[in-house]
Amino acid sequence: MNKTKTFSLLIIFLLLFQAVSAQIPEGYYDDAEGLTGEELKAALHDIIKDHVEYSYDDLRDFLLRETDEDPNNSNNVILFYTGRSQDKNTFGGNSNDWNREHVWAKSHGDFGTTPPAGTDCHHMKPTDASVNSTRGNLDFDMGGNPIAEAPDCYYDSDSFEPRDAVKGDVARIIFYMAVRYEGGNGEPDLEVVDYVNTYPNPEHGKLSVLLQWNEQDPPDDFEMNRNEVIYSYQENRNPFIDHPEYVQEIWGNPSAISENGIVNIACYPNPVISDLYIEFSKNTSLSYSFYYLDGKQVKVGSLQAGKSMVSMLGMQQGLYILMIHDEAGKTVGQYKIQKLN
């Protein structure tokens, strides 16, 4: 691609981005300006609380049909986990029908399908019925077994990994719910935590992974348009779609989170052919483990502060999960590494 064409495409992209961004109501986030941490979280809660409520049937009958409409076919919706475009009129309970998915599992807080949390469109998505059943109420994390009907998604006994194209969407939905629902007026008090197996607590994990997903998959046109459509009905927005940087300002750096403090971990290059370099700043030792996507452990070792070289020679081509642990055995980083020949 020549430089003139590249520059022209960049200008078009910027104009489109500005057109979408300009739809944020003027002054909407004024009360959050300059804040961080718990103060920012509280300010955002005050901005987005008390939204206009709809029923569970409304989600089926018209809301999700509009929020997730296929931009290339107005008769269809895009199913969240599979990415499949499907006729809006195929809603149902059969395996290839679409139905309503609570991205923040409704059993994590026991709010069911009643307003406001149980019908909040910001975390409701059209999904393939059987894939929705497979996800169940699992937390979000990396790894597991591929799902036949959604081969880019993975699951195991305690977690679900969505396809790459919606990883950031999932993260921003979970962060929205943790800010929107703070326990007032009889509503659930929802929190994001850095572990899995959170059911039946009003929690969802895994924070360190969701932070990474927010970084690696920024909001696209589909997600931003969805935010606009929901705003036209509920009269509240997902602030993390409008301002993805708010995530880090509330929950911290996406590198790694440990009970012993923040560890700034960098893994490069990725993809890797032979040697992977892992750097971290905390003055202690860490350990690492490589896993196939099916959960089978492949390689283990130790890391020292600064830069360590890990040889991947002899490991077959493909995707691996790299898990890094602190001295207590707690996972402080989790990364998908692609190995090339």
mmCIF file of C-alpha atoms in Angstrom:
data_model
loop_
_atom_site.group_PDB
_atom_site.id
_atom_site.type_symbol
_atom_site.label_atom_id
_atom_site.label_comp_id
_atom_site.label_asym_id
_atom_site.label_seq_id
_atom_site.Cartn_x
_atom_site.Cartn_y
_atom_site.Cartn_z
ATOM 1 C CA MET A 1 0.000 0.000 0.000
ATOM 2 C CA ASN A 2 1.482 3.369 -1.000
ATOM 3 C CA LYS A 3 1.900 6.233 1.464
ATOM 4 C CA THR A 4 -0.780 8.406 -0.183
ATOM 5 C CA LYS A 5 -3.383 5.657 0.095
ATOM 6 C CA THR A 6 -2.355 4.894 3.685
ATOM 7 C CA PHE A 7 -2.640 8.577 4.622
ATOM 8 C CA SER A 8 -6.054 8.858 2.935
ATOM 9 C CA LEU A 9 -7.348 5.811 4.820
ATOM 10 C CA LEU A 10 -6.011 7.269 8.087
ATOM 11 C CA ILE A 11 -7.870 10.536 7.459
ATOM 12 C CA ILE A 12 -11.090 8.646 6.707
ATOM 13 C CA PHE A 13 -10.680 6.596 9.893
ATOM 14 C CA LEU A 14 -10.102 9.698 11.996
ATOM 15 C CA LEU A 15 -13.154 11.423 10.539
ATOM 16 C CA LEU A 16 -15.304 8.372 11.222
ATOM 17 C CA PHE A 17 -13.933 8.105 14.762
ATOM 18 C CA GLN A 18 -14.642 11.778 15.401
ATOM 19 C CA ALA A 19 -18.184 11.384 14.051
ATOM 20 C CA VAL A 20 -18.871 8.539 16.464
ATOM 21 C CA SER A 21 -17.098 10.148 19.420
ATOM 22 C CA ALA A 22 -18.954 13.425 18.874
ATOM 23 C CA GLN A 23 -22.201 11.744 19.891
ATOM 24 C CA ILE A 24 -21.178 11.745 23.565
ATOM 25 C CA PRO A 25 -23.483 14.394 25.059
ATOM 26 C CA GLU A 26 -21.662 17.600 25.878
ATOM 27 C CA GLY A 27 -20.748 17.718 29.557
ATOM 28 C CA TYR A 28 -21.806 14.115 30.215
ATOM 29 C CA TYR A 29 -18.542 13.265 31.993
ATOM 30 C CA ASP A 30 -17.785 16.667 33.476
ATOM 31 C CA ASP A 31 -18.203 15.424 37.073
ATOM 32 C CA ALA A 32 -15.567 12.723 36.452
ATOM 33 C CA GLU A 33 -12.944 15.050 35.032
ATOM 34 C CA GLY A 34 -9.574 14.886 36.775
ATOM 35 C CA LEU A 35 -10.559 12.043 39.141
ATOM 36 C CA THR A 36 -8.950 8.624 39.606
ATOM 37 C CA GLY A 37 -9.473 5.507 41.695
ATOM 38 C CA GLU A 38 -12.481 5.228 43.967
ATOM 39 C CA GLU A 39 -13.382 8.881 43.435
ATOM 40 C CA LEU A 40 -13.659 8.331 39.684
ATOM 41 C CA LYS A 41 -15.650 5.138 40.216
ATOM 42 C CA ALA A 42 -18.097 6.937 42.507
ATOM 43 C CA ALA A 43 -18.490 9.848 40.085
ATOM 44 C CA LEU A 44 -19.191 7.524 37.165
ATOM 45 C CA HIS A 45 -21.732 5.632 39.256
ATOM 46 C CA ASP A 46 -23.601 8.856 39.935
ATOM 47 C CA ILE A 47 -23.567 9.685 36.217
ATOM 48 C CA ILE A 48 -24.932 6.343 34.958
ATOM 49 C CA LYS A 49 -27.255 5.235 37.791
ATOM 50 C CA ASP A 50 -31.076 5.410 37.698
ATOM 51 C CA HIS A 51 -31.337 4.527 34.018
ATOM 52 C CA VAL A 52 -34.674 4.004 32.254
ATOM 53 C CA GLU A 53 -35.707 0.396 32.861
ATOM 54 C CA TYR A 54 -37.137 -2.137 30.401
ATOM 55 C CA SER A 55 -38.549 -5.624 30.842
ATOM 56 C CA TYR A 56 -36.899 -8.933 30.057
ATOM 57 C CA ASP A 57 -39.387 -9.396 27.189
ATOM 58 C CA ASP A 58 -38.398 -5.998 25.769
ATOM 59 C CA LEU A 59 -34.863 -7.325 25.303
ATOM 60 C CA ARG A 60 -36.208 -10.136 23.131
ATOM 61 C CA ASP A 61 -38.867 -8.153 21.305
ATOM 62 C CA PHE A 62 -36.936 -5.092 20.172
ATOM 63 C CA LEU A 63 -33.915 -3.946 22.195
ATOM 64 C CA LEU A 64 -31.335 -6.598 21.249
ATOM 65 C CA ARG A 65 -32.674 -6.684 17.691
ATOM 66 C CA GLU A 66 -31.597 -3.069 17.365
ATOM 67 C CA THR A 67 -28.481 -2.885 19.569
ATOM 68 C CA ASP A 68 -26.801 -5.854 17.858
ATOM 69 C CA GLU A 69 -28.214 -5.534 14.360
ATOM 70 C CA ASP A 70 -25.914 -6.735 11.596
ATOM 71 C CA PRO A 71 -24.739 -3.519 9.860
ATOM 72 C CA ASN A 72 -24.715 -5.424 6.561
ATOM 73 C CA ASN A 73 -28.131 -7.051 6.951
ATOM 74 C CA SER A 74 -30.892 -5.307 8.899
ATOM 75 C CA ASN A 75 -32.853 -8.575 9.147
ATOM 76 C CA ASN A 76 -30.120 -10.174 11.263
ATOM 77 C CA VAL A 77 -28.345 -9.815 14.594
ATOM 78 C CA ILE A 78 -24.675 -10.602 15.258
ATOM 79 C CA LEU A 79 -24.334 -13.321 17.892
ATOM 80 C CA PHE A 80 -21.817 -12.312 20.539
ATOM 81 C CA TYR A 81 -19.617 -15.345 21.098
ATOM 82 C CA THR A 82 -19.821 -16.987 17.655
ATOM 83 C CA GLY A 83 -19.846 -13.809 15.544
ATOM 84 C CA ARG A 84 -22.521 -15.418 13.389
ATOM 85 C CA SER A 85 -25.085 -13.246 11.591
ATOM 86 C CA GLN A 86 -28.524 -14.723 12.265
ATOM 87 C CA ASP A 87 -32.133 -13.958 11.385
ATOM 88 C CA LYS A 88 -33.776 -11.854 14.093
ATOM 89 C CA ASN A 89 -36.833 -14.099 13.966
ATOM 90 C CA THR A 90 -34.959 -17.239 15.087
ATOM 91 C CA PHE A 91 -35.148 -16.422 18.808
ATOM 92 C CA GLY A 92 -35.801 -19.563 20.863
ATOM 93 C CA GLY A 93 -34.429 -22.368 22.977
ATOM 94 C CA ASN A 94 -33.240 -24.777 20.285
ATOM 95 C CA SER A 95 -29.491 -25.288 19.886
ATOM 96 C CA ASN A 96 -29.122 -23.017 16.840
ATOM 97 C CA ASP A 97 -31.597 -20.352 17.975
ATOM 98 C CA TRP A 98 -30.451 -17.136 19.586
ATOM 99 C CA ASN A 99 -31.361 -16.062 23.105
ATOM 100 C CA ARG A 100 -30.513 -13.493 25.783
ATOM 101 C CA GLU A 101 -27.137 -13.735 27.508
ATOM 102 C CA HIS A 102 -26.335 -12.031 30.815
ATOM 103 C CA VAL A 103 -22.626 -11.281 30.322
ATOM 104 C CA TRP A 104 -22.439 -10.582 34.059
ATOM 105 C CA ALA A 105 -23.969 -13.913 35.047
ATOM 106 C CA LYS A 106 -27.261 -13.259 36.853
ATOM 107 C CA SER A 107 -26.411 -15.848 39.507
ATOM 108 C CA HIS A 108 -23.377 -13.755 40.528
ATOM 109 C CA GLY A 109 -25.482 -11.516 42.725
ATOM 110 C CA ASP A 110 -28.790 -13.363 42.383
ATOM 111 C CA PHE A 111 -30.583 -10.559 40.518
ATOM 112 C CA GLY A 112 -32.322 -12.837 38.014
ATOM 113 C CA THR A 113 -34.190 -11.271 35.114
ATOM 114 C CA THR A 114 -35.806 -8.371 36.961
ATOM 115 C CA PRO A 115 -34.896 -4.704 36.459
ATOM 116 C CA PRO A 116 -32.599 -2.973 36.785
ATOM 117 C CA ALA A 117 -29.600 -5.358 36.769
ATOM 118 C CA GLY A 118 -31.427 -8.317 35.256
ATOM 119 C CA THR A 119 -32.521 -6.364 32.187
ATOM 120 C CA ASP A 120 -29.754 -3.770 31.853
ATOM 121 C CA CYS A 121 -29.099 -3.799 28.109
ATOM 122 C CA HIS A 122 -25.457 -2.812 28.548
ATOM 123 C CA HIS A 123 -24.676 -6.378 29.664
ATOM 124 C CA MET A 124 -27.315 -8.266 27.657
ATOM 125 C CA LYS A 125 -26.247 -9.846 24.379
ATOM 126 C CA PRO A 126 -27.813 -12.074 21.692
ATOM 127 C CA THR A 127 -25.976 -15.406 21.711
ATOM 128 C CA ASP A 128 -26.279 -18.846 20.210
ATOM 129 C CA ALA A 129 -28.453 -20.810 22.644
ATOM 130 C CA SER A 130 -26.101 -23.774 23.010
ATOM 131 C CA VAL A 131 -22.990 -21.599 23.388
ATOM 132 C CA ASN A 132 -24.856 -19.557 26.005
ATOM 133 C CA SER A 133 -25.528 -22.808 27.853
ATOM 134 C CA THR A 134 -21.851 -23.789 27.660
ATOM 135 C CA ARG A 135 -20.765 -20.440 29.070
ATOM 136 C CA GLY A 136 -23.323 -20.773 31.879
ATOM 137 C CA ASN A 137 -22.197 -18.641 34.815
ATOM 138 C CA LEU A 138 -18.453 -19.134 34.331
ATOM 139 C CA ASP A 139 -15.981 -16.384 35.122
ATOM 140 C CA PHE A 140 -13.797 -15.000 32.333
ATOM 141 C CA ASP A 141 -10.208 -16.174 31.985
ATOM 142 C CA MET A 142 -7.786 -17.607 29.410
ATOM 143 C CA GLY A 143 -7.570 -21.169 28.178
ATOM 144 C CA GLY A 144 -9.577 -24.361 28.169
ATOM 145 C CA ASN A 145 -11.146 -26.508 25.467
ATOM 146 C CA PRO A 146 -12.426 -25.093 22.160
ATOM 147 C CA ILE A 147 -16.209 -25.014 21.725
ATOM 148 C CA ALA A 148 -17.359 -26.879 18.614
ATOM 149 C CA GLU A 149 -19.896 -24.232 17.588
ATOM 150 C CA ALA A 150 -17.611 -21.355 18.567
ATOM 151 C CA PRO A 151 -14.070 -22.675 17.923
ATOM 152 C CA ASP A 152 -12.465 -19.330 18.793
ATOM 153 C CA CYS A 153 -13.932 -19.553 22.313
ATOM 154 C CA TYR A 154 -12.584 -21.801 25.079
ATOM 155 C CA TYR A 155 -13.879 -23.078 28.398
ATOM 156 C CA ASP A 156 -12.999 -25.296 31.305
ATOM 157 C CA SER A 157 -14.502 -26.066 34.696
ATOM 158 C CA ASP A 158 -14.116 -22.552 36.069
ATOM 159 C CA SER A 159 -13.779 -20.069 33.201
ATOM 160 C CA PHE A 160 -14.751 -19.011 29.694
ATOM 161 C CA GLU A 161 -12.569 -17.269 27.080
ATOM 162 C CA PRO A 162 -14.469 -15.388 24.323
ATOM 163 C CA ARG A 163 -13.166 -14.880 20.786
ATOM 164 C CA ASP A 164 -10.488 -12.200 20.378
ATOM 165 C CA ALA A 165 -12.811 -9.755 18.560
ATOM 166 C CA VAL A 166 -15.017 -9.311 21.655
ATOM 167 C CA LYS A 167 -12.573 -9.739 24.528
ATOM 168 C CA GLY A 168 -12.505 -5.992 25.132
ATOM 169 C CA ASP A 169 -16.302 -5.829 24.842
ATOM 170 C CA VAL A 170 -16.594 -8.414 27.625
ATOM 171 C CA ALA A 171 -14.144 -6.512 29.831
ATOM 172 C CA ARG A 172 -15.906 -3.169 29.405
ATOM 173 C CA ILE A 173 -19.293 -4.772 30.114
ATOM 174 C CA ILE A 174 -17.998 -6.297 33.359
ATOM 175 C CA PHE A 175 -16.410 -3.002 34.421
ATOM 176 C CA TYR A 176 -19.649 -1.153 33.622
ATOM 177 C CA MET A 177 -21.647 -3.495 35.863
ATOM 178 C CA ALA A 178 -19.181 -3.078 38.739
ATOM 179 C CA VAL A 179 -19.626 0.700 38.575
ATOM 180 C CA ARG A 180 -23.350 0.865 37.821
ATOM 181 C CA TYR A 181 -24.350 -1.441 40.710
ATOM 182 C CA GLU A 182 -22.993 -0.320 44.074
ATOM 183 C CA GLY A 183 -25.672 -1.663 46.429
ATOM 184 C CA GLY A 184 -27.909 1.381 46.769
ATOM 185 C CA ASN A 185 -31.726 1.286 46.601
ATOM 186 C CA GLY A 186 -31.814 -2.471 47.032
ATOM 187 C CA GLU A 187 -29.584 -3.080 43.993
ATOM 188 C CA PRO A 188 -26.748 -5.628 44.071
ATOM 189 C CA ASP A 189 -23.243 -4.499 44.983
ATOM 190 C CA LEU A 190 -21.094 -5.972 42.206
ATOM 191 C CA GLU A 191 -17.294 -6.177 42.271
ATOM 192 C CA VAL A 192 -14.555 -7.319 39.871
ATOM 193 C CA VAL A 193 -11.998 -9.606 41.537
ATOM 194 C CA ASP A 194 -8.734 -11.209 40.475
ATOM 195 C CA TYR A 195 -9.763 -14.851 40.769
ATOM 196 C CA VAL A 196 -12.330 -17.295 39.391
ATOM 197 C CA ASN A 197 -14.901 -19.601 41.027
ATOM 198 C CA THR A 198 -16.765 -16.521 42.279
ATOM 199 C CA TYR A 199 -20.299 -17.992 42.157
ATOM 200 C CA PRO A 200 -22.598 -17.314 44.026
ATOM 201 C CA ASN A 201 -20.943 -14.140 45.302
ATOM 202 C CA PRO A 202 -21.802 -10.811 43.612
ATOM 203 C CA GLU A 203 -18.384 -10.895 41.929
ATOM 204 C CA HIS A 204 -16.835 -11.611 38.553
ATOM 205 C CA GLY A 205 -13.277 -12.386 37.565
ATOM 206 C CA LYS A 206 -10.626 -12.421 36.463
ATOM 207 C CA LEU A 207 -9.550 -8.810 36.888
ATOM 208 C CA SER A 208 -5.957 -9.053 35.606
ATOM 209 C CA VAL A 209 -7.158 -10.799 32.434
ATOM 210 C CA LEU A 210 -10.023 -8.347 31.871
ATOM 211 C CA LEU A 211 -7.564 -5.462 32.192
ATOM 212 C CA GLN A 212 -5.452 -7.004 29.441
ATOM 213 C CA TRP A 213 -8.496 -7.583 27.224
ATOM 214 C CA ASN A 214 -9.541 -3.953 27.551
ATOM 215 C CA GLU A 215 -6.090 -2.951 26.280
ATOM 216 C CA GLN A 216 -5.735 -5.458 23.448
ATOM 217 C CA ASP A 217 -9.250 -5.024 21.994
ATOM 218 C CA PRO A 218 -10.263 -1.331 22.014
ATOM 219 C CA PRO A 219 -13.843 -0.265 21.174
ATOM 220 C CA ASP A 220 -14.774 -0.670 17.505
ATOM 221 C CA ASP A 221 -17.576 0.909 15.478
ATOM 222 C CA PHE A 222 -20.044 -1.864 16.351
ATOM 223 C CA GLU A 223 -19.463 -1.475 20.099
ATOM 224 C CA MET A 224 -19.611 2.319 19.957
ATOM 225 C CA ASN A 225 -22.829 2.271 17.914
ATOM 226 C CA ARG A 226 -24.326 -0.171 20.414
ATOM 227 C CA ASN A 227 -23.539 2.261 23.220
ATOM 228 C CA GLU A 228 -25.399 4.986 21.314
ATOM 229 C CA VAL A 229 -28.479 2.823 20.719
ATOM 230 C CA ILE A 230 -28.676 1.790 24.374
ATOM 231 C CA TYR A 231 -28.273 5.420 25.435
ATOM 232 C CA SER A 232 -31.251 6.352 23.249
ATOM 233 C CA TYR A 233 -33.381 3.930 25.298
ATOM 234 C CA GLN A 234 -31.872 3.698 28.795
ATOM 235 C CA GLU A 235 -30.481 7.241 28.888
ATOM 236 C CA ASN A 236 -27.191 6.063 30.332
ATOM 237 C CA ARG A 237 -23.898 5.108 28.716
ATOM 238 C CA ASN A 238 -21.081 2.645 29.270
ATOM 239 C CA PRO A 239 -18.276 5.060 30.230
ATOM 240 C CA PHE A 240 -15.584 2.501 29.419
ATOM 241 C CA ILE A 241 -16.592 2.474 25.763
ATOM 242 C CA ASP A 242 -16.439 6.267 25.619
ATOM 243 C CA HIS A 243 -13.264 6.400 27.734
ATOM 244 C CA PRO A 244 -11.404 3.041 27.849
ATOM 245 C CA GLU A 245 -8.636 4.770 29.798
ATOM 246 C CA TYR A 246 -10.983 5.046 32.788
ATOM 247 C CA VAL A 247 -10.459 1.311 33.351
ATOM 248 C CA GLN A 248 -6.795 1.728 34.201
ATOM 249 C CA GLU A 249 -7.476 4.876 36.202
ATOM 250 C CA ILE A 250 -9.824 2.889 38.483
ATOM 251 C CA TRP A 251 -8.377 -0.621 38.561
ATOM 252 C CA GLY A 252 -4.721 -0.080 37.725
ATOM 253 C CA ASN A 253 -2.161 -1.211 35.203
ATOM 254 C CA PRO A 254 -3.077 -4.277 33.100
ATOM 255 C CA SER A 255 0.331 -5.881 33.655
ATOM 256 C CA ALA A 256 -0.257 -8.019 36.722
ATOM 257 C CA ILE A 257 -1.862 -7.832 40.130
ATOM 258 C CA SER A 258 -0.517 -9.601 43.184
ATOM 259 C CA GLU A 259 -1.209 -9.534 46.885
ATOM 260 C CA ASN A 260 2.469 -8.590 47.185
ATOM 261 C CA GLY A 261 2.082 -5.533 44.950
ATOM 262 C CA ILE A 262 2.099 -4.598 41.281
ATOM 263 C CA VAL A 263 4.540 -6.421 39.026
ATOM 264 C CA ASN A 264 5.116 -4.721 35.658
ATOM 265 C CA ILE A 265 5.548 -7.682 33.331
ATOM 266 C CA ALA A 266 6.542 -7.454 29.667
ATOM 267 C CA CYS A 267 6.713 -10.482 27.319
ATOM 268 C CA TYR A 268 8.302 -10.083 23.867
ATOM 269 C CA PRO A 269 8.491 -10.794 21.000
ATOM 270 C CA ASN A 270 5.017 -12.181 20.332
ATOM 271 C CA PRO A 271 4.730 -14.106 18.026
ATOM 272 C CA VAL A 272 8.003 -15.818 18.919
ATOM 273 C CA ILE A 273 10.203 -18.182 16.908
ATOM 274 C CA SER A 274 12.834 -19.299 19.405
ATOM 275 C CA ASP A 275 13.516 -17.112 22.460
ATOM 276 C CA LEU A 276 10.910 -15.274 24.545
ATOM 277 C CA TYR A 277 12.047 -12.467 26.845
ATOM 278 C CA ILE A 278 10.181 -11.757 30.076
ATOM 279 C CA GLU A 279 10.882 -8.630 32.119
ATOM 280 C CA PHE A 280 9.454 -7.489 35.428
ATOM 281 C CA SER A 281 10.369 -4.801 37.915
ATOM 282 C CA LYS A 282 9.605 -6.282 41.349
ATOM 283 C CA ASN A 283 12.727 -7.289 43.288
ATOM 284 C CA THR A 284 11.789 -10.930 43.781
ATOM 285 C CA SER A 285 11.711 -14.192 41.855
ATOM 286 C CA LEU A 286 8.742 -15.440 39.842
ATOM 287 C CA SER A 287 7.947 -18.754 38.175
ATOM 288 C CA TYR A 288 6.318 -19.491 34.832
ATOM 289 C CA SER A 289 4.304 -22.290 33.226
ATOM 290 C CA PHE A 290 3.379 -22.858 29.573
ATOM 291 C CA TYR A 291 0.149 -24.683 28.763
ATOM 292 C CA TYR A 292 -1.493 -25.925 25.610
ATOM 293 C CA LEU A 293 -4.982 -24.473 25.126
ATOM 294 C CA ASP A 294 -6.432 -27.773 26.371
ATOM 295 C CA GLY A 295 -4.824 -27.118 29.766
ATOM 296 C CA LYS A 296 -1.911 -29.571 29.477
ATOM 297 C CA GLN A 297 1.287 -28.206 31.027
ATOM 298 C CA VAL A 298 4.246 -28.059 28.614
ATOM 299 C CA LYS A 299 7.112 -26.223 30.291
ATOM 300 C CA VAL A 300 7.941 -24.661 33.664
ATOM 301 C CA GLY A 301 10.775 -22.579 35.007
ATOM 302 C CA SER A 302 11.873 -19.666 37.185
ATOM 303 C CA LEU A 303 12.424 -15.970 36.445
ATOM 304 C CA GLN A 304 14.663 -13.393 38.057
ATOM 305 C CA ALA A 305 13.996 -9.651 38.341
ATOM 306 C CA GLY A 306 15.004 -7.777 35.219
ATOM 307 C CA LYS A 307 15.073 -9.658 31.903
ATOM 308 C CA SER A 308 14.977 -13.444 31.588
ATOM 309 C CA MET A 309 15.265 -15.430 28.358
ATOM 310 C CA VAL A 310 12.986 -18.461 27.985
ATOM 311 C CA SER A 311 13.785 -20.804 25.105
ATOM 312 C CA MET A 312 10.799 -22.099 23.126
ATOM 313 C CA LEU A 313 12.954 -24.168 20.783
ATOM 314 C CA GLY A 314 11.495 -27.638 20.351
ATOM 315 C CA MET A 315 7.993 -26.508 21.253
ATOM 316 C CA GLN A 316 5.556 -27.093 18.413
ATOM 317 C CA GLN A 317 3.964 -24.274 16.454
ATOM 318 C CA GLY A 318 0.698 -22.930 17.859
ATOM 319 C CA LEU A 319 -0.860 -20.926 20.676
ATOM 320 C CA TYR A 320 0.159 -21.347 24.307
ATOM 321 C CA ILE A 321 -1.010 -19.894 27.607
ATOM 322 C CA LEU A 322 1.867 -18.457 29.640
ATOM 323 C CA MET A 323 1.097 -18.160 33.345
ATOM 324 C CA ILE A 324 3.420 -16.303 35.716
ATOM 325 C CA HIS A 325 3.258 -16.869 39.476
ATOM 326 C CA ASP A 326 4.626 -15.068 42.509
ATOM 327 C CA GLU A 327 6.509 -16.726 45.372
ATOM 328 C CA ALA A 328 3.237 -17.723 47.042
ATOM 329 C CA GLY A 329 2.046 -19.452 43.874
ATOM 330 C CA LYS A 330 -0.544 -16.796 43.044
ATOM 331 C CA THR A 331 -0.987 -16.087 39.337
ATOM 332 C CA VAL A 332 0.171 -12.516 38.627
ATOM 333 C CA GLY A 333 0.132 -12.609 34.837
ATOM 334 C CA GLN A 334 -1.511 -14.605 32.083
ATOM 335 C CA TYR A 335 -0.674 -14.224 28.384
ATOM 336 C CA LYS A 336 -1.487 -15.888 25.069
ATOM 337 C CA ILE A 337 1.802 -16.549 23.233
ATOM 338 C CA GLN A 338 1.974 -17.598 19.572
ATOM 339 C CA LYS A 339 4.879 -19.871 18.636
ATOM 340 C CA LEU A 340 6.034 -19.848 15.002
ATOM 341 C CA ASN A 341 8.360 -22.275 13.261
#
